[in-house]
Amino acid sequence: MSRRGVSGRGVSRRGVSRRDAQAVLPARLNGVLIALILAFAMVPILFMVLMSVTPDSDIAGGTVWPSHLALDNYVRMWDTVALGSGLANSVLVAAVSAVVATVFAVGAAYCLTRFTFVGRRPYLAVLVFLQSVPQVLLLLPLFMVFSSAATYLGLPLVGTRLALIVAYLTFALPLATWVMVTYFRKVPESLEEAGLLDGLSRFGTLWRIVVPLSWPGMVVALVFSFLVGWNDVVIASVLSHRTRGPPPWTCRCSATASKAAPIPQYGQLMGASVLCSIPVVALYLGFQRYLVSGLTAGSDKG
C-alpha cells in the first residue's frame, strides 16, 4: 500500500479530525444526546427541590414558581411526622439486611465457583431469574408466610423490623450472591492451591486469600443490598408499622389533609424526600467506580 493510502486511511491528515472507531455517533451529536438525557433526569430532582421551598398554598394553587422561599419546611417537617425515627429505622433495617446478605453471599458464591455439584448451573440461572421478578409479585406470599408464622408458631412478624429484614433478604441475597460470584471467578485458583499446600484449610483460604482480594466486590454487594432496603416503599407499607417503618411510610401523612392542616403539606413532603435522597446520592458518588466494576466484572466461565 502506498504512503498516500496509509495517510488517507489509518493516519489522520492535518486539518482532518480523527474519529474514534468505536463511536456510534459523531462527537457533537453524542454531546447533545448526553445533555438531553441529563436534563430529562435532572428535571424531577430540580422540581422536588423547588417544591420543598414552596409554600403549600402556592403548590395547591398550581403555582410553578414560589411567591417566597418557605425554608421553614425543612424545620417543620421534623415535627409533622416522625422523620427522625423513620430515618433510624431505614438505616437499621437496610444495614442489617445488607450485612447479612453480603456474609451469606460470600459463602454461597465460594461454593458455586469452587465446587461442582448437582444443580449448580440451574442455581446460577435462578439467581439471574430472580433479578427480573417484581417485588409486588412476592408481596402477598411474604405477607401470608409472616401471618402464618404468627398463627401457627406464635411469632408476630407483621409490623416488626424483623419482617422487613427477611423480606429485603429475599431480594438482596440473590443480587449479592451473583455479584460475589463474578468477583470470585476473577481470583486465580492457583493462589488457593498454594494456600492449601501451606497447610490452610478451605475456610482459611477463603478468609486469608479470597476475601482480601474480593473486597471491592463485597463493597458493591453491600451497597446494592443496602439500597434494596433504603429505596423500598411497597413492602414497608404492608409489612411494617408506622412507628417502625422507613421514611416513605412515616411521610405518608404529609401528603394528606387534616383538620390541623386543611392543605396537603407537599412542601414538607418534598423536603423530607430531598433529605432521604442525600444518602443514596452519596453512596453512588462515593462508590461509583466499584458499582460499575461490579456490574461488568466476571467471565463467561460457568
Short mmCIF file of C-alpha atoms in Angstrom, two decimals:
data_model
loop_
_atom_site.label_atom_id
_atom_site.label_comp_id
_atom_site.label_asym_id
_atom_site.label_seq_id
_atom_site.Cartn_x
_atom_site.Cartn_y
_atom_site.Cartn_z
CA MET A 1 0.00 0.00 0.00
CA SER A 2 1.30 3.41 -0.88
CA ARG A 3 2.21 6.04 1.67
CA ARG A 4 -0.65 8.19 0.46
CA GLY A 5 -3.15 5.38 1.06
CA VAL A 6 -1.87 4.81 4.57
CA SER A 7 -2.13 8.51 5.29
CA GLY A 8 -5.67 8.62 3.97
CA ARG A 9 -6.96 5.57 5.85
CA GLY A 10 -5.01 4.83 9.01
CA VAL A 11 -3.47 8.16 9.99
CA SER A 12 -5.40 11.41 10.19
CA ARG A 13 -4.06 14.16 7.98
CA ARG A 14 -3.59 17.76 9.02
CA GLY A 15 -6.90 19.57 9.32
CA VAL A 16 -8.96 16.38 9.42
CA SER A 17 -10.31 15.31 12.83
CA ARG A 18 -9.78 11.67 13.68
CA ARG A 19 -12.93 9.83 14.85
CA ASP A 20 -13.00 7.03 17.39
CA ALA A 21 -13.55 3.68 15.71
CA GLN A 22 -15.91 2.57 18.48
CA ALA A 23 -18.02 5.74 18.45
CA VAL A 24 -21.55 5.16 17.16
CA LEU A 25 -22.44 8.82 16.77
CA PRO A 26 -20.39 11.93 15.98
CA ALA A 27 -18.92 13.72 18.95
CA ARG A 28 -21.22 16.74 18.72
CA LEU A 29 -24.38 14.66 18.38
CA ASN A 30 -23.21 12.45 21.24
CA GLY A 31 -22.79 15.52 23.45
CA VAL A 32 -26.28 16.74 22.56
CA LEU A 33 -27.82 13.39 23.48
CA ILE A 34 -25.96 13.29 26.78
CA ALA A 35 -27.20 16.79 27.59
CA LEU A 36 -30.80 15.78 26.78
CA ILE A 37 -30.61 12.66 28.94
CA LEU A 38 -29.08 14.65 31.79
CA ALA A 39 -31.80 17.29 31.53
CA PHE A 40 -34.50 14.61 31.47
CA ALA A 41 -33.05 13.03 34.62
CA MET A 42 -32.50 16.31 36.47
CA VAL A 43 -35.91 17.89 35.86
CA PRO A 44 -37.75 15.76 38.50
CA ILE A 45 -34.94 16.35 41.01
CA LEU A 46 -34.92 20.10 40.46
CA PHE A 47 -38.72 20.15 40.68
CA MET A 48 -38.58 18.30 44.01
CA VAL A 49 -36.02 20.74 45.40
CA LEU A 50 -38.08 23.71 44.17
CA MET A 51 -41.31 22.38 45.70
CA SER A 52 -39.53 21.80 49.01
CA VAL A 53 -39.10 25.57 49.42
CA THR A 54 -42.52 26.48 48.03
CA PRO A 55 -45.45 27.36 50.35
CA ASP A 56 -48.24 24.78 50.39
CA SER A 57 -50.77 27.40 49.29
CA ASP A 58 -48.76 28.09 46.14
CA ILE A 59 -48.50 24.38 45.34
CA ALA A 60 -52.25 23.89 45.90
CA GLY A 61 -52.95 26.85 43.60
CA GLY A 62 -50.84 25.38 40.82
CA THR A 63 -48.07 27.97 41.02
CA VAL A 64 -44.86 26.77 39.42
CA TRP A 65 -42.58 29.45 40.86
CA PRO A 66 -42.92 30.18 44.62
CA SER A 67 -44.06 33.60 45.80
CA HIS A 68 -41.41 33.37 48.52
CA LEU A 69 -38.95 30.76 49.76
CA ALA A 70 -40.51 28.66 52.53
CA LEU A 71 -37.29 27.41 54.06
CA ASP A 72 -39.16 26.61 57.26
CA ASN A 73 -40.45 23.45 55.54
CA TYR A 74 -37.11 21.83 56.39
CA VAL A 75 -37.65 22.75 60.05
CA ARG A 76 -41.33 21.91 60.43
CA MET A 77 -41.06 18.54 58.68
CA TRP A 78 -39.32 17.06 61.73
CA ASP A 79 -42.36 17.84 63.91
CA THR A 80 -45.07 16.98 61.39
CA VAL A 81 -44.02 13.35 61.01
CA ALA A 82 -41.65 11.03 62.83
CA LEU A 83 -38.95 11.61 60.22
CA GLY A 84 -36.09 11.04 62.65
CA SER A 85 -37.37 7.62 63.73
CA GLY A 86 -38.11 6.75 60.09
CA LEU A 87 -34.53 7.50 59.07
CA ALA A 88 -33.21 5.49 62.01
CA ASN A 89 -35.44 2.55 61.08
CA SER A 90 -34.28 2.67 57.46
CA VAL A 91 -30.61 2.77 58.41
CA LEU A 92 -31.03 -0.09 60.88
CA VAL A 93 -33.11 -2.37 58.66
CA ALA A 94 -31.20 -1.68 55.45
CA ALA A 95 -27.79 -2.02 57.13
CA VAL A 96 -28.62 -5.29 58.90
CA SER A 97 -30.10 -6.84 55.76
CA ALA A 98 -27.11 -5.66 53.70
CA VAL A 99 -24.53 -7.11 56.10
CA VAL A 100 -26.37 -10.43 56.41
CA ALA A 101 -26.85 -10.68 52.64
CA THR A 102 -23.17 -9.97 51.98
CA VAL A 103 -21.95 -12.53 54.52
CA PHE A 104 -24.21 -15.28 53.18
CA ALA A 105 -23.41 -14.28 49.61
CA VAL A 106 -19.68 -14.77 50.23
CA GLY A 107 -20.23 -18.35 51.39
CA ALA A 108 -22.71 -19.19 48.65
CA ALA A 109 -20.58 -17.65 45.90
CA TYR A 110 -17.47 -19.52 47.08
CA CYS A 111 -19.29 -22.85 46.89
CA LEU A 112 -20.70 -22.02 43.46
CA THR A 113 -17.33 -21.04 42.00
CA ARG A 114 -15.02 -23.58 43.66
CA PHE A 115 -17.10 -26.77 43.83
CA THR A 116 -19.00 -28.82 41.28
CA PHE A 117 -22.27 -30.36 42.43
CA VAL A 118 -25.65 -31.33 41.04
CA GLY A 119 -27.88 -28.32 40.40
CA ARG A 120 -25.06 -25.78 40.31
CA ARG A 121 -25.86 -24.36 36.89
CA PRO A 122 -29.65 -24.23 37.47
CA TYR A 123 -28.98 -22.41 40.74
CA LEU A 124 -26.90 -19.79 38.90
CA ALA A 125 -29.70 -19.42 36.36
CA VAL A 126 -32.23 -18.93 39.15
CA LEU A 127 -30.09 -16.15 40.62
CA VAL A 128 -30.32 -14.27 37.35
CA PHE A 129 -34.04 -15.02 37.00
CA LEU A 130 -34.82 -13.66 40.46
CA GLN A 131 -33.49 -10.24 39.43
CA SER A 132 -36.38 -9.91 36.97
CA VAL A 133 -39.14 -10.80 39.45
CA PRO A 134 -41.00 -7.66 40.60
CA GLN A 135 -41.25 -7.15 44.34
CA VAL A 136 -45.02 -6.71 44.11
CA LEU A 137 -45.47 -10.32 42.97
CA LEU A 138 -43.85 -11.64 46.15
CA LEU A 139 -45.55 -9.20 48.50
CA LEU A 140 -48.69 -11.26 49.07
CA PRO A 141 -46.81 -14.59 49.55
CA LEU A 142 -44.49 -12.92 52.07
CA PHE A 143 -47.42 -11.45 53.95
CA MET A 144 -49.14 -14.86 54.08
CA VAL A 145 -45.96 -16.54 55.33
CA PHE A 146 -45.47 -13.96 58.09
CA SER A 147 -49.15 -14.14 59.05
CA SER A 148 -48.95 -17.94 59.22
CA ALA A 149 -45.91 -17.67 61.46
CA ALA A 150 -47.96 -15.64 63.92
CA THR A 151 -50.86 -18.10 63.76
CA TYR A 152 -49.02 -21.43 63.98
CA LEU A 153 -45.72 -20.53 65.63
CA GLY A 154 -46.76 -17.63 67.82
CA LEU A 155 -44.26 -15.27 66.15
CA PRO A 156 -45.92 -11.94 65.31
CA LEU A 157 -43.70 -10.82 62.45
CA VAL A 158 -46.00 -8.43 60.60
CA GLY A 159 -45.35 -4.91 61.81
CA THR A 160 -41.82 -5.65 63.07
CA ARG A 161 -38.38 -4.76 61.77
CA LEU A 162 -37.53 -8.47 61.50
CA ALA A 163 -40.21 -8.87 58.84
CA LEU A 164 -38.64 -6.11 56.77
CA ILE A 165 -35.15 -7.59 57.15
CA VAL A 166 -36.30 -11.04 56.00
CA ALA A 167 -38.28 -9.53 53.11
CA TYR A 168 -35.31 -7.46 51.95
CA LEU A 169 -33.05 -10.51 52.15
CA THR A 170 -35.37 -12.20 49.67
CA PHE A 171 -34.28 -9.70 47.03
CA ALA A 172 -30.83 -8.64 48.27
CA LEU A 173 -29.32 -12.10 48.75
CA PRO A 174 -29.62 -13.27 45.10
CA LEU A 175 -28.19 -9.97 43.89
CA ALA A 176 -25.30 -10.02 46.35
CA THR A 177 -24.57 -13.67 45.56
CA TRP A 178 -24.34 -13.00 41.85
CA VAL A 179 -22.04 -10.03 42.41
CA MET A 180 -19.72 -12.15 44.56
CA VAL A 181 -19.79 -14.99 42.02
CA THR A 182 -18.47 -12.64 39.35
CA TYR A 183 -15.67 -11.46 41.66
CA PHE A 184 -14.65 -14.90 42.91
CA ARG A 185 -14.29 -16.02 39.30
CA LYS A 186 -11.55 -13.42 38.89
CA VAL A 187 -9.46 -14.79 41.77
CA PRO A 188 -6.95 -17.36 40.42
CA GLU A 189 -7.46 -20.79 41.93
CA SER A 190 -3.69 -21.30 41.91
CA LEU A 191 -3.45 -18.93 44.88
CA GLU A 192 -5.80 -21.12 46.86
CA GLU A 193 -3.92 -24.25 45.85
CA ALA A 194 -0.73 -22.67 47.16
CA GLY A 195 -2.50 -21.88 50.42
CA LEU A 196 -3.73 -25.44 50.73
CA LEU A 197 -0.19 -26.71 50.20
CA ASP A 198 0.96 -24.42 53.01
CA GLY A 199 -1.49 -26.06 55.39
CA LEU A 200 -4.51 -23.75 55.18
CA SER A 201 -7.99 -25.21 55.28
CA ARG A 202 -10.74 -24.34 52.83
CA PHE A 203 -12.08 -21.76 55.24
CA GLY A 204 -8.55 -20.45 55.75
CA THR A 205 -8.04 -19.92 52.02
CA LEU A 206 -11.40 -18.18 51.82
CA TRP A 207 -10.65 -15.88 54.75
CA ARG A 208 -6.97 -15.19 54.10
CA ILE A 209 -6.75 -15.25 50.30
CA VAL A 210 -10.10 -14.91 48.52
CA VAL A 211 -11.83 -12.37 50.75
CA PRO A 212 -8.93 -9.83 50.81
CA LEU A 213 -8.77 -9.98 47.01
CA SER A 214 -12.54 -9.53 46.70
CA TRP A 215 -13.09 -6.52 48.94
CA PRO A 216 -14.30 -4.37 46.02
CA GLY A 217 -16.94 -6.96 45.22
CA MET A 218 -18.03 -7.13 48.84
CA VAL A 219 -18.39 -3.35 48.89
CA VAL A 220 -20.56 -3.49 45.76
CA ALA A 221 -22.73 -6.26 47.22
CA LEU A 222 -23.09 -4.32 50.47
CA VAL A 223 -24.10 -1.10 48.70
CA PHE A 224 -26.59 -2.80 46.38
CA SER A 225 -28.13 -4.73 49.27
CA PHE A 226 -28.39 -1.55 51.33
CA LEU A 227 -30.19 0.24 48.50
CA VAL A 228 -32.74 -2.58 48.27
CA GLY A 229 -33.98 -1.74 51.76
CA TRP A 230 -33.44 2.01 51.59
CA ASN A 231 -35.40 2.56 48.37
CA ASP A 232 -38.32 0.33 49.28
CA VAL A 233 -41.83 1.74 49.64
CA VAL A 234 -44.28 -1.05 48.78
CA ILE A 235 -43.05 -3.76 51.13
CA ALA A 236 -42.63 -1.37 54.05
CA SER A 237 -46.16 -0.02 53.63
CA VAL A 238 -47.59 -3.53 54.07
CA LEU A 239 -45.25 -5.32 56.47
CA SER A 240 -44.20 -2.52 58.83
CA HIS A 241 -45.87 -0.43 61.47
CA ARG A 242 -45.95 3.34 61.19
CA THR A 243 -43.65 3.82 64.18
CA ARG A 244 -41.19 1.22 62.87
CA GLY A 245 -41.31 1.96 59.20
CA PRO A 246 -38.93 3.81 56.89
CA PRO A 247 -39.37 7.46 55.83
CA PRO A 248 -41.69 6.71 52.87
CA TRP A 249 -44.14 5.15 55.32
CA THR A 250 -43.83 7.81 58.00
CA CYS A 251 -44.17 10.62 55.45
CA ARG A 252 -47.47 9.43 54.03
CA CYS A 253 -49.45 11.67 56.35
CA SER A 254 -47.65 14.73 54.98
CA ALA A 255 -49.43 14.33 51.67
CA THR A 256 -52.91 14.17 53.22
CA ALA A 257 -55.05 16.97 54.51
CA SER A 258 -56.27 17.06 58.11
CA LYS A 259 -58.16 19.40 60.44
CA ALA A 260 -54.92 20.97 61.62
CA ALA A 261 -53.64 21.33 58.06
CA PRO A 262 -56.50 21.62 55.52
CA ILE A 263 -53.97 21.85 52.68
CA PRO A 264 -51.75 18.83 51.98
CA GLN A 265 -48.26 19.58 53.25
CA TYR A 266 -46.45 18.95 49.98
CA GLY A 267 -43.60 21.30 50.84
CA GLN A 268 -42.60 19.30 53.90
CA LEU A 269 -43.05 16.05 51.98
CA MET A 270 -40.69 17.26 49.27
CA GLY A 271 -38.21 18.45 51.88
CA ALA A 272 -38.23 15.03 53.51
CA SER A 273 -37.76 13.44 50.09
CA VAL A 274 -34.74 15.62 49.40
CA LEU A 275 -33.25 14.69 52.77
CA CYS A 276 -33.83 10.98 52.20
CA SER A 277 -32.20 11.18 48.76
CA ILE A 278 -28.91 12.53 50.08
CA PRO A 279 -27.56 9.19 51.47
CA VAL A 280 -28.35 7.40 48.20
CA VAL A 281 -26.62 10.06 46.11
CA ALA A 282 -23.62 9.98 48.46
CA LEU A 283 -23.36 6.19 48.13
CA TYR A 284 -23.48 6.30 44.35
CA LEU A 285 -20.92 9.08 44.12
CA GLY A 286 -18.61 7.51 46.69
CA PHE A 287 -18.68 4.00 45.24
CA GLN A 288 -19.33 4.78 41.58
CA ARG A 289 -16.13 3.10 40.42
CA TYR A 290 -16.88 -0.06 42.39
CA LEU A 291 -20.50 -0.13 41.25
CA VAL A 292 -19.52 -0.04 37.59
CA SER A 293 -16.92 -2.76 38.08
CA GLY A 294 -19.46 -4.84 39.98
CA LEU A 295 -21.81 -4.83 37.01
CA THR A 296 -19.11 -5.64 34.47
CA ALA A 297 -16.82 -7.97 36.43
CA GLY A 298 -16.57 -11.68 35.91
CA SER A 299 -16.09 -14.00 32.99
CA ASP A 300 -18.08 -16.47 30.96
CA LYS A 301 -16.78 -19.36 33.00
CA GLY A 302 -19.72 -21.31 34.44
#
